[in-house]
Amino acid sequence: MAATPIKPLMLLAIAFLASVCVSSRSDQENPFIFKSNRFQTLYENENGHIRLLQKFDKRSKIFENLQNYRLLEYKSKPHTLFLPQYTDADFILVVLSGKATLTVLKSNDRNSFNLERGDAIKLPAGTIAYLANRDDNEDLRVLDLAIPVNKPGQLQSFLLSGTQNQPSLLSGFSKNILEAAFNTNYEEIEKVLLEQQEQEPQHRRSLKDRRQEINEENVIVKVSREQIEELSKNAKSSSKKSVSSESGPFNLRSRNPIYSNKFGKFFEITPEKNQQLQDLDIFVNSVDIKEGSLLLPNYNSRAIVIVTVTEGKGDFELVGQRNENQGKENDKEEEQEEETSKQVQLYRAKLSPGDVFVIPAGHPVAINASSDLNLIGFGINAENNERNFLAGEEDNVISQVERPVKELAFPGSSHEVDRLLKNQKQSYFANAQPLQRE
């Protein structure tokens, strides 16, 4: 009877330390992996693209708590600009590569920030902003976690200047309202802010042609070096020493990693350290795993972590329960589901740049790097979250089990359990190749 409460711990230990009697699922059947082809292209032209990942809760019922979170990826070539717009969602923006100038508009103010790899910032819903790639050679890649404020899981963007695919938000008003608002006739408003219909002199026609070109390019346009310099000359840079900015950018690597050794580094900014993240109850982390190294098995107590592979390749293994790959359309009776979901299931997948995987709370995971691997993660329900490691010399939760309970919980004696746990001399990250013994 005394061993019954320890059963979950036994399952976790057996799944990761012994890998006995646990079947695995391929990428196709794995609900926790979202391959890069699951992004939908919202805008694309020769200057870049904006892509939106499919809804998390469409893959599995276990992601129902993520139905109001969406992931977007922005990419643009050097000397390009995302035209001004705002969205009905809070954003956490992270620069994956390249150099950017982000300009944020308020009713009586304007702030510009020069951003580089690892910089992050929160953009509140309804904030008008525009983003320029100020680098001469490197593409700009940006990742956004979006939390819509109107309709769960659905984003709506509004452009100040219209395109062929989406008109300007101003064009939605009636002529009378526009004339009263701008205190001028509608023809002037249409010519300056909306679109030109009358024949123009030659010097004005070039602007009209440029306007048509912008329409064809959607929301990403080419800009000159001089325009880039003008946008970035008064911009502030993120602080490399502080992560507590209330409105400005902060860098994920501004402080020492929370876990580090020769096999990898784990950087993390939590809500306790940053007011912007506290408002959304989210943490952001950046993880580097060296080629041939392993992030040791661990799980989060409360947080659901959305992870994007930014560089490198590898494999991940996640321990869950069976039938977690069922989507909403495959709902079954609660009683039958509870009966079949008590079995431990190993889910594994190959990781490549652009892939996304989700780690639900309480689900142990291990990540193996076949080349130098970099991951960016957003943790939902970050407050009071604890990360528990199941292997390693330090912070190993299994080593905290008392001797009498070890005798009851595991097949081996407490002495044998302790000796096994002490075999691993590394903590958090380790060599992915197991030690060969005679």
PDB file of C-alpha atoms in Angstrom, residues 178-413:
ATOM      1  CA  LEU A 178     -13.184  61.596 -42.968  1.00  0.00           C
ATOM      2  CA  GLU A 179     -13.874  65.155 -44.127  1.00  0.00           C
ATOM      3  CA  ALA A 180     -14.938  66.191 -40.624  1.00  0.00           C
ATOM      4  CA  ALA A 181     -12.030  64.377 -38.972  1.00  0.00           C
ATOM      5  CA  PHE A 182      -9.321  65.897 -41.201  1.00  0.00           C
ATOM      6  CA  ASN A 183     -11.156  69.176 -41.827  1.00  0.00           C
ATOM      7  CA  THR A 184     -10.692  69.030 -45.587  1.00  0.00           C
ATOM      8  CA  ASN A 185     -12.451  67.677 -48.662  1.00  0.00           C
ATOM      9  CA  TYR A 186     -12.484  63.973 -49.427  1.00  0.00           C
ATOM     10  CA  GLU A 187     -10.566  64.329 -52.711  1.00  0.00           C
ATOM     11  CA  GLU A 188      -7.542  65.664 -50.841  1.00  0.00           C
ATOM     12  CA  ILE A 189      -7.756  62.885 -48.250  1.00  0.00           C
ATOM     13  CA  GLU A 190      -8.016  60.240 -50.956  1.00  0.00           C
ATOM     14  CA  LYS A 191      -5.070  61.686 -52.868  1.00  0.00           C
ATOM     15  CA  VAL A 192      -2.764  61.928 -49.838  1.00  0.00           C
ATOM     16  CA  LEU A 193      -3.751  59.007 -47.611  1.00  0.00           C
ATOM     17  CA  LEU A 194      -5.778  56.539 -49.639  1.00  0.00           C
ATOM     18  CA  GLU A 195      -5.297  56.335 -53.388  1.00  0.00           C
ATOM     19  CA  GLN A 196      -4.870  58.687 -56.369  1.00  0.00           C
ATOM     20  CA  GLN A 197      -7.392  58.674 -59.193  1.00  0.00           C
ATOM     21  CA  GLU A 198      -6.704  61.817 -61.186  1.00  0.00           C
ATOM     22  CA  GLN A 199      -3.880  62.391 -63.648  1.00  0.00           C
ATOM     23  CA  GLU A 200      -0.793  63.812 -61.941  1.00  0.00           C
ATOM     24  CA  PRO A 201       2.228  65.795 -63.106  1.00  0.00           C
ATOM     25  CA  GLN A 202       5.365  63.795 -63.865  1.00  0.00           C
ATOM     26  CA  HIS A 203       7.004  64.335 -60.445  1.00  0.00           C
ATOM     27  CA  ARG A 204       3.787  63.224 -58.721  1.00  0.00           C
ATOM     28  CA  ARG A 205       3.320  60.269 -61.062  1.00  0.00           C
ATOM     29  CA  SER A 206       6.543  58.680 -59.822  1.00  0.00           C
ATOM     30  CA  LEU A 207       5.138  58.694 -56.315  1.00  0.00           C
ATOM     31  CA  LYS A 208       1.968  57.118 -57.644  1.00  0.00           C
ATOM     32  CA  ASP A 209       4.000  54.423 -59.377  1.00  0.00           C
ATOM     33  CA  ARG A 210       5.866  53.848 -56.149  1.00  0.00           C
ATOM     34  CA  ARG A 211       2.555  53.576 -54.327  1.00  0.00           C
ATOM     35  CA  GLN A 212       1.398  50.920 -56.805  1.00  0.00           C
ATOM     36  CA  GLU A 213       4.672  49.082 -56.282  1.00  0.00           C
ATOM     37  CA  ILE A 214       4.081  49.084 -52.525  1.00  0.00           C
ATOM     38  CA  ASN A 215       0.587  47.689 -53.114  1.00  0.00           C
ATOM     39  CA  GLU A 216       2.048  44.830 -55.121  1.00  0.00           C
ATOM     40  CA  GLU A 217       4.651  44.149 -52.439  1.00  0.00           C
ATOM     41  CA  ASN A 218       2.030  43.750 -49.709  1.00  0.00           C
ATOM     42  CA  VAL A 219       3.335  44.957 -46.342  1.00  0.00           C
ATOM     43  CA  ILE A 220       7.122  44.469 -46.822  1.00  0.00           C
ATOM     44  CA  VAL A 221       8.881  47.119 -48.913  1.00  0.00           C
ATOM     45  CA  LYS A 222      12.421  47.965 -49.979  1.00  0.00           C
ATOM     46  CA  VAL A 223      14.005  51.082 -48.440  1.00  0.00           C
ATOM     47  CA  SER A 224      17.225  52.975 -49.148  1.00  0.00           C
ATOM     48  CA  ARG A 225      20.327  53.053 -46.983  1.00  0.00           C
ATOM     49  CA  GLU A 226      19.650  56.720 -46.234  1.00  0.00           C
ATOM     50  CA  GLN A 227      16.141  55.918 -44.998  1.00  0.00           C
ATOM     51  CA  ILE A 228      17.502  53.124 -42.795  1.00  0.00           C
ATOM     52  CA  GLU A 229      20.071  55.484 -41.300  1.00  0.00           C
ATOM     53  CA  GLU A 230      17.389  58.072 -40.584  1.00  0.00           C
ATOM     54  CA  LEU A 231      15.181  55.479 -38.858  1.00  0.00           C
ATOM     55  CA  SER A 232      17.980  54.088 -36.695  1.00  0.00           C
ATOM     56  CA  LYS A 233      20.101  57.139 -35.835  1.00  0.00           C
ATOM     57  CA  ASN A 234      18.109  58.123 -32.724  1.00  0.00           C
ATOM     58  CA  ALA A 235      17.107  54.598 -31.724  1.00  0.00           C
ATOM     59  CA  LYS A 236      17.991  53.194 -28.311  1.00  0.00           C
ATOM     60  CA  SER A 237      19.685  49.838 -27.844  1.00  0.00           C
ATOM     61  CA  SER A 238      18.620  47.104 -25.469  1.00  0.00           C
ATOM     62  CA  SER A 239      20.367  46.954 -22.118  1.00  0.00           C
ATOM     63  CA  LYS A 240      22.896  44.142 -21.882  1.00  0.00           C
ATOM     64  CA  LYS A 241      22.998  44.467 -18.103  1.00  0.00           C
ATOM     65  CA  SER A 242      19.364  44.781 -17.065  1.00  0.00           C
ATOM     66  CA  VAL A 243      16.293  42.674 -17.832  1.00  0.00           C
ATOM     67  CA  SER A 244      13.830  44.743 -15.793  1.00  0.00           C
ATOM     68  CA  SER A 245      12.818  47.325 -18.416  1.00  0.00           C
ATOM     69  CA  GLU A 246       9.145  48.257 -18.137  1.00  0.00           C
ATOM     70  CA  SER A 247       8.686  49.093 -21.816  1.00  0.00           C
ATOM     71  CA  GLY A 248      12.030  48.866 -23.642  1.00  0.00           C
ATOM     72  CA  PRO A 249      13.774  45.805 -25.067  1.00  0.00           C
ATOM     73  CA  PHE A 250      15.723  43.341 -22.945  1.00  0.00           C
ATOM     74  CA  ASN A 251      18.232  40.709 -24.006  1.00  0.00           C
ATOM     75  CA  LEU A 252      17.778  37.034 -23.163  1.00  0.00           C
ATOM     76  CA  ARG A 253      21.529  36.690 -22.628  1.00  0.00           C
ATOM     77  CA  SER A 254      21.954  39.792 -20.493  1.00  0.00           C
ATOM     78  CA  ARG A 255      22.594  37.691 -17.396  1.00  0.00           C
ATOM     79  CA  ASN A 256      24.566  34.547 -16.696  1.00  0.00           C
ATOM     80  CA  PRO A 257      22.843  31.323 -17.754  1.00  0.00           C
ATOM     81  CA  ILE A 258      20.829  29.566 -15.054  1.00  0.00           C
ATOM     82  CA  TYR A 259      22.353  26.234 -16.151  1.00  0.00           C
ATOM     83  CA  SER A 260      25.717  25.934 -17.851  1.00  0.00           C
ATOM     84  CA  ASN A 261      28.608  23.588 -18.515  1.00  0.00           C
ATOM     85  CA  LYS A 262      30.785  22.601 -21.473  1.00  0.00           C
ATOM     86  CA  PHE A 263      27.847  20.795 -23.102  1.00  0.00           C
ATOM     87  CA  GLY A 264      25.319  23.634 -23.130  1.00  0.00           C
ATOM     88  CA  LYS A 265      23.872  26.855 -21.748  1.00  0.00           C
ATOM     89  CA  PHE A 266      20.354  27.683 -20.585  1.00  0.00           C
ATOM     90  CA  PHE A 267      19.330  31.375 -20.412  1.00  0.00           C
ATOM     91  CA  GLU A 268      15.941  32.361 -19.003  1.00  0.00           C
ATOM     92  CA  ILE A 269      14.084  35.578 -18.147  1.00  0.00           C
ATOM     93  CA  THR A 270      11.186  35.034 -15.741  1.00  0.00           C
ATOM     94  CA  PRO A 271       8.247  37.277 -14.766  1.00  0.00           C
ATOM     95  CA  GLU A 272       9.894  37.906 -11.397  1.00  0.00           C
ATOM     96  CA  LYS A 273      12.750  39.646 -13.237  1.00  0.00           C
ATOM     97  CA  ASN A 274      10.774  41.526 -15.873  1.00  0.00           C
ATOM     98  CA  GLN A 275       7.578  43.571 -15.603  1.00  0.00           C
ATOM     99  CA  GLN A 276       6.644  43.043 -19.252  1.00  0.00           C
ATOM    100  CA  LEU A 277       6.606  39.273 -18.793  1.00  0.00           C
ATOM    101  CA  GLN A 278       4.867  39.536 -15.422  1.00  0.00           C
ATOM    102  CA  ASP A 279       1.859  41.170 -17.052  1.00  0.00           C
ATOM    103  CA  LEU A 280       1.422  38.102 -19.307  1.00  0.00           C
ATOM    104  CA  ASP A 281       2.645  35.409 -16.871  1.00  0.00           C
ATOM    105  CA  ILE A 282       5.206  34.163 -19.401  1.00  0.00           C
ATOM    106  CA  PHE A 283       8.911  33.350 -19.267  1.00  0.00           C
ATOM    107  CA  VAL A 284      11.261  33.401 -22.266  1.00  0.00           C
ATOM    108  CA  ASN A 285      14.366  31.269 -22.593  1.00  0.00           C
ATOM    109  CA  SER A 286      17.199  30.584 -25.005  1.00  0.00           C
ATOM    110  CA  VAL A 287      18.972  27.218 -24.908  1.00  0.00           C
ATOM    111  CA  ASP A 288      22.270  26.276 -26.578  1.00  0.00           C
ATOM    112  CA  ILE A 289      23.143  22.565 -26.793  1.00  0.00           C
ATOM    113  CA  LYS A 290      26.513  21.571 -28.216  1.00  0.00           C
ATOM    114  CA  GLU A 291      26.763  18.952 -30.928  1.00  0.00           C
ATOM    115  CA  GLY A 292      26.687  15.467 -29.413  1.00  0.00           C
ATOM    116  CA  SER A 293      25.261  16.754 -26.126  1.00  0.00           C
ATOM    117  CA  LEU A 294      22.030  16.167 -24.237  1.00  0.00           C
ATOM    118  CA  LEU A 295      19.676  18.345 -22.213  1.00  0.00           C
ATOM    119  CA  LEU A 296      19.016  15.948 -19.361  1.00  0.00           C
ATOM    120  CA  PRO A 297      15.460  14.689 -18.698  1.00  0.00           C
ATOM    121  CA  ASN A 298      13.371  17.311 -16.893  1.00  0.00           C
ATOM    122  CA  TYR A 299       9.800  18.577 -16.588  1.00  0.00           C
ATOM    123  CA  ASN A 300       8.038  21.817 -15.669  1.00  0.00           C
ATOM    124  CA  SER A 301       5.615  21.784 -12.772  1.00  0.00           C
ATOM    125  CA  ARG A 302       3.156  24.394 -14.132  1.00  0.00           C
ATOM    126  CA  ALA A 303       4.444  25.907 -17.352  1.00  0.00           C
ATOM    127  CA  ILE A 304       3.482  24.855 -20.873  1.00  0.00           C
ATOM    128  CA  VAL A 305       6.514  25.634 -23.034  1.00  0.00           C
ATOM    129  CA  ILE A 306       6.331  26.471 -26.759  1.00  0.00           C
ATOM    130  CA  VAL A 307       9.797  25.859 -28.248  1.00  0.00           C
ATOM    131  CA  THR A 308      11.118  26.890 -31.675  1.00  0.00           C
ATOM    132  CA  VAL A 309      14.247  25.442 -33.256  1.00  0.00           C
ATOM    133  CA  THR A 310      16.219  28.412 -34.574  1.00  0.00           C
ATOM    134  CA  GLU A 311      19.489  26.688 -35.498  1.00  0.00           C
ATOM    135  CA  GLY A 312      20.853  23.164 -35.761  1.00  0.00           C
ATOM    136  CA  LYS A 313      19.367  19.686 -35.711  1.00  0.00           C
ATOM    137  CA  GLY A 314      18.601  17.129 -33.070  1.00  0.00           C
ATOM    138  CA  ASP A 315      16.080  14.769 -31.533  1.00  0.00           C
ATOM    139  CA  PHE A 316      13.663  15.158 -28.691  1.00  0.00           C
ATOM    140  CA  GLU A 317      11.890  12.596 -26.554  1.00  0.00           C
ATOM    141  CA  LEU A 318       8.834  13.404 -24.479  1.00  0.00           C
ATOM    142  CA  VAL A 319       7.010  11.107 -22.079  1.00  0.00           C
ATOM    143  CA  GLY A 320       3.251  11.485 -21.955  1.00  0.00           C
ATOM    144  CA  GLN A 321       0.214   9.272 -21.922  1.00  0.00           C
ATOM    145  CA  ARG A 322      -1.433   7.378 -24.735  1.00  0.00           C
ATOM    146  CA  ASN A 323      -4.132   8.942 -26.912  1.00  0.00           C
ATOM    147  CA  GLU A 324      -2.708  12.453 -26.458  1.00  0.00           C
ATOM    148  CA  ASN A 325      -2.518  12.696 -30.243  1.00  0.00           C
ATOM    149  CA  GLN A 326      -6.302  12.844 -30.534  1.00  0.00           C
ATOM    150  CA  GLY A 327      -7.680  16.146 -31.803  1.00  0.00           C
ATOM    151  CA  LYS A 328     -10.947  17.706 -30.766  1.00  0.00           C
ATOM    152  CA  GLU A 329     -12.756  15.968 -33.592  1.00  0.00           C
ATOM    153  CA  ASN A 330     -11.846  12.593 -32.036  1.00  0.00           C
ATOM    154  CA  ASP A 331     -13.444  13.197 -28.643  1.00  0.00           C
ATOM    155  CA  LYS A 332     -14.600  10.056 -26.864  1.00  0.00           C
ATOM    156  CA  GLU A 333     -16.427   9.380 -23.666  1.00  0.00           C
ATOM    157  CA  GLU A 334     -14.585  10.647 -20.597  1.00  0.00           C
ATOM    158  CA  GLU A 335     -14.584   7.307 -18.780  1.00  0.00           C
ATOM    159  CA  GLN A 336     -13.087   5.376 -21.686  1.00  0.00           C
ATOM    160  CA  GLU A 337     -10.450   8.072 -22.210  1.00  0.00           C
ATOM    161  CA  GLU A 338      -9.392   7.955 -18.569  1.00  0.00           C
ATOM    162  CA  GLU A 339      -8.969   4.187 -18.748  1.00  0.00           C
ATOM    163  CA  THR A 340      -6.732   4.229 -21.822  1.00  0.00           C
ATOM    164  CA  SER A 341      -4.676   7.302 -20.906  1.00  0.00           C
ATOM    165  CA  LYS A 342      -2.990   5.809 -17.847  1.00  0.00           C
ATOM    166  CA  GLN A 343      -0.315   4.093 -19.932  1.00  0.00           C
ATOM    167  CA  VAL A 344       3.053   5.767 -20.419  1.00  0.00           C
ATOM    168  CA  GLN A 345       3.829   6.684 -24.034  1.00  0.00           C
ATOM    169  CA  LEU A 346       7.142   7.809 -25.496  1.00  0.00           C
ATOM    170  CA  TYR A 347       6.875  10.491 -28.212  1.00  0.00           C
ATOM    171  CA  ARG A 348       9.965  11.312 -30.245  1.00  0.00           C
ATOM    172  CA  ALA A 349      10.771  13.456 -33.264  1.00  0.00           C
ATOM    173  CA  LYS A 350      13.623  14.774 -35.379  1.00  0.00           C
ATOM    174  CA  LEU A 351      14.246  18.504 -34.983  1.00  0.00           C
ATOM    175  CA  SER A 352      15.222  20.897 -37.784  1.00  0.00           C
ATOM    176  CA  PRO A 353      15.333  24.711 -38.047  1.00  0.00           C
ATOM    177  CA  GLY A 354      11.830  26.174 -38.097  1.00  0.00           C
ATOM    178  CA  ASP A 355      10.234  23.265 -36.243  1.00  0.00           C
ATOM    179  CA  VAL A 356       8.137  23.954 -33.151  1.00  0.00           C
ATOM    180  CA  PHE A 357       7.387  21.590 -30.301  1.00  0.00           C
ATOM    181  CA  VAL A 358       5.252  21.962 -27.192  1.00  0.00           C
ATOM    182  CA  ILE A 359       6.114  20.625 -23.739  1.00  0.00           C
ATOM    183  CA  PRO A 360       2.996  20.407 -21.532  1.00  0.00           C
ATOM    184  CA  ALA A 361       3.330  20.823 -17.789  1.00  0.00           C
ATOM    185  CA  GLY A 362       4.367  17.622 -16.052  1.00  0.00           C
ATOM    186  CA  HIS A 363       5.637  15.977 -19.257  1.00  0.00           C
ATOM    187  CA  PRO A 364       9.336  14.992 -18.998  1.00  0.00           C
ATOM    188  CA  VAL A 365      11.489  15.823 -22.007  1.00  0.00           C
ATOM    189  CA  ALA A 366      15.081  15.258 -23.137  1.00  0.00           C
ATOM    190  CA  ILE A 367      16.768  16.889 -26.153  1.00  0.00           C
ATOM    191  CA  ASN A 368      19.755  15.484 -28.053  1.00  0.00           C
ATOM    192  CA  ALA A 369      21.772  17.760 -30.379  1.00  0.00           C
ATOM    193  CA  SER A 370      23.161  16.148 -33.551  1.00  0.00           C
ATOM    194  CA  SER A 371      24.652  19.560 -34.443  1.00  0.00           C
ATOM    195  CA  ASP A 372      24.978  22.766 -32.444  1.00  0.00           C
ATOM    196  CA  LEU A 373      21.370  23.467 -31.484  1.00  0.00           C
ATOM    197  CA  ASN A 374      19.663  26.717 -30.430  1.00  0.00           C
ATOM    198  CA  LEU A 375      16.121  26.825 -29.078  1.00  0.00           C
ATOM    199  CA  ILE A 376      13.825  29.724 -28.125  1.00  0.00           C
ATOM    200  CA  GLY A 377      11.033  28.925 -25.670  1.00  0.00           C
ATOM    201  CA  PHE A 378       7.948  30.741 -24.363  1.00  0.00           C
ATOM    202  CA  GLY A 379       6.631  29.399 -21.057  1.00  0.00           C
ATOM    203  CA  ILE A 380       2.903  29.872 -20.365  1.00  0.00           C
ATOM    204  CA  ASN A 381       1.781  29.851 -16.682  1.00  0.00           C
ATOM    205  CA  ALA A 382       5.247  30.887 -15.587  1.00  0.00           C
ATOM    206  CA  GLU A 383       4.449  32.055 -12.057  1.00  0.00           C
ATOM    207  CA  ASN A 384       5.617  29.569  -9.407  1.00  0.00           C
ATOM    208  CA  ASN A 385       6.835  27.141 -12.055  1.00  0.00           C
ATOM    209  CA  GLU A 386       9.537  24.710 -10.971  1.00  0.00           C
ATOM    210  CA  ARG A 387      11.811  22.835 -13.387  1.00  0.00           C
ATOM    211  CA  ASN A 388      12.631  19.382 -11.994  1.00  0.00           C
ATOM    212  CA  PHE A 389      15.515  17.328 -13.393  1.00  0.00           C
ATOM    213  CA  LEU A 390      15.289  13.524 -13.335  1.00  0.00           C
ATOM    214  CA  ALA A 391      19.012  12.927 -13.877  1.00  0.00           C
ATOM    215  CA  GLY A 392      22.276  14.716 -13.169  1.00  0.00           C
ATOM    216  CA  GLU A 393      24.495  15.403 -10.201  1.00  0.00           C
ATOM    217  CA  GLU A 394      22.732  18.613  -9.084  1.00  0.00           C
ATOM    218  CA  ASP A 395      19.033  19.438  -8.716  1.00  0.00           C
ATOM    219  CA  ASN A 396      18.063  15.830  -9.367  1.00  0.00           C
ATOM    220  CA  VAL A 397      14.629  15.404  -7.803  1.00  0.00           C
ATOM    221  CA  ILE A 398      14.915  11.601  -7.650  1.00  0.00           C
ATOM    222  CA  SER A 399      17.954  11.903  -5.383  1.00  0.00           C
ATOM    223  CA  GLN A 400      15.729  13.662  -2.842  1.00  0.00           C
ATOM    224  CA  VAL A 401      13.598  10.560  -2.301  1.00  0.00           C
ATOM    225  CA  GLU A 402      14.265   9.209   1.190  1.00  0.00           C
ATOM    226  CA  ARG A 403      15.891   5.820   1.669  1.00  0.00           C
ATOM    227  CA  PRO A 404      12.833   3.894   2.948  1.00  0.00           C
ATOM    228  CA  VAL A 405      10.742   5.190   0.041  1.00  0.00           C
ATOM    229  CA  LYS A 406      13.455   4.236  -2.478  1.00  0.00           C
ATOM    230  CA  GLU A 407      13.258   0.705  -1.136  1.00  0.00           C
ATOM    231  CA  LEU A 408       9.515   0.671  -1.821  1.00  0.00           C
ATOM    232  CA  ALA A 409       9.470   2.577  -5.101  1.00  0.00           C
ATOM    233  CA  PHE A 410      12.266   0.997  -7.153  1.00  0.00           C
ATOM    234  CA  PRO A 411      13.261  -2.595  -7.962  1.00  0.00           C
ATOM    235  CA  GLY A 412      16.801  -2.034  -6.727  1.00  0.00           C
ATOM    236  CA  SER A 413      17.871  -1.292  -3.183  1.00  0.00           C
TER     237      SER A 413
END
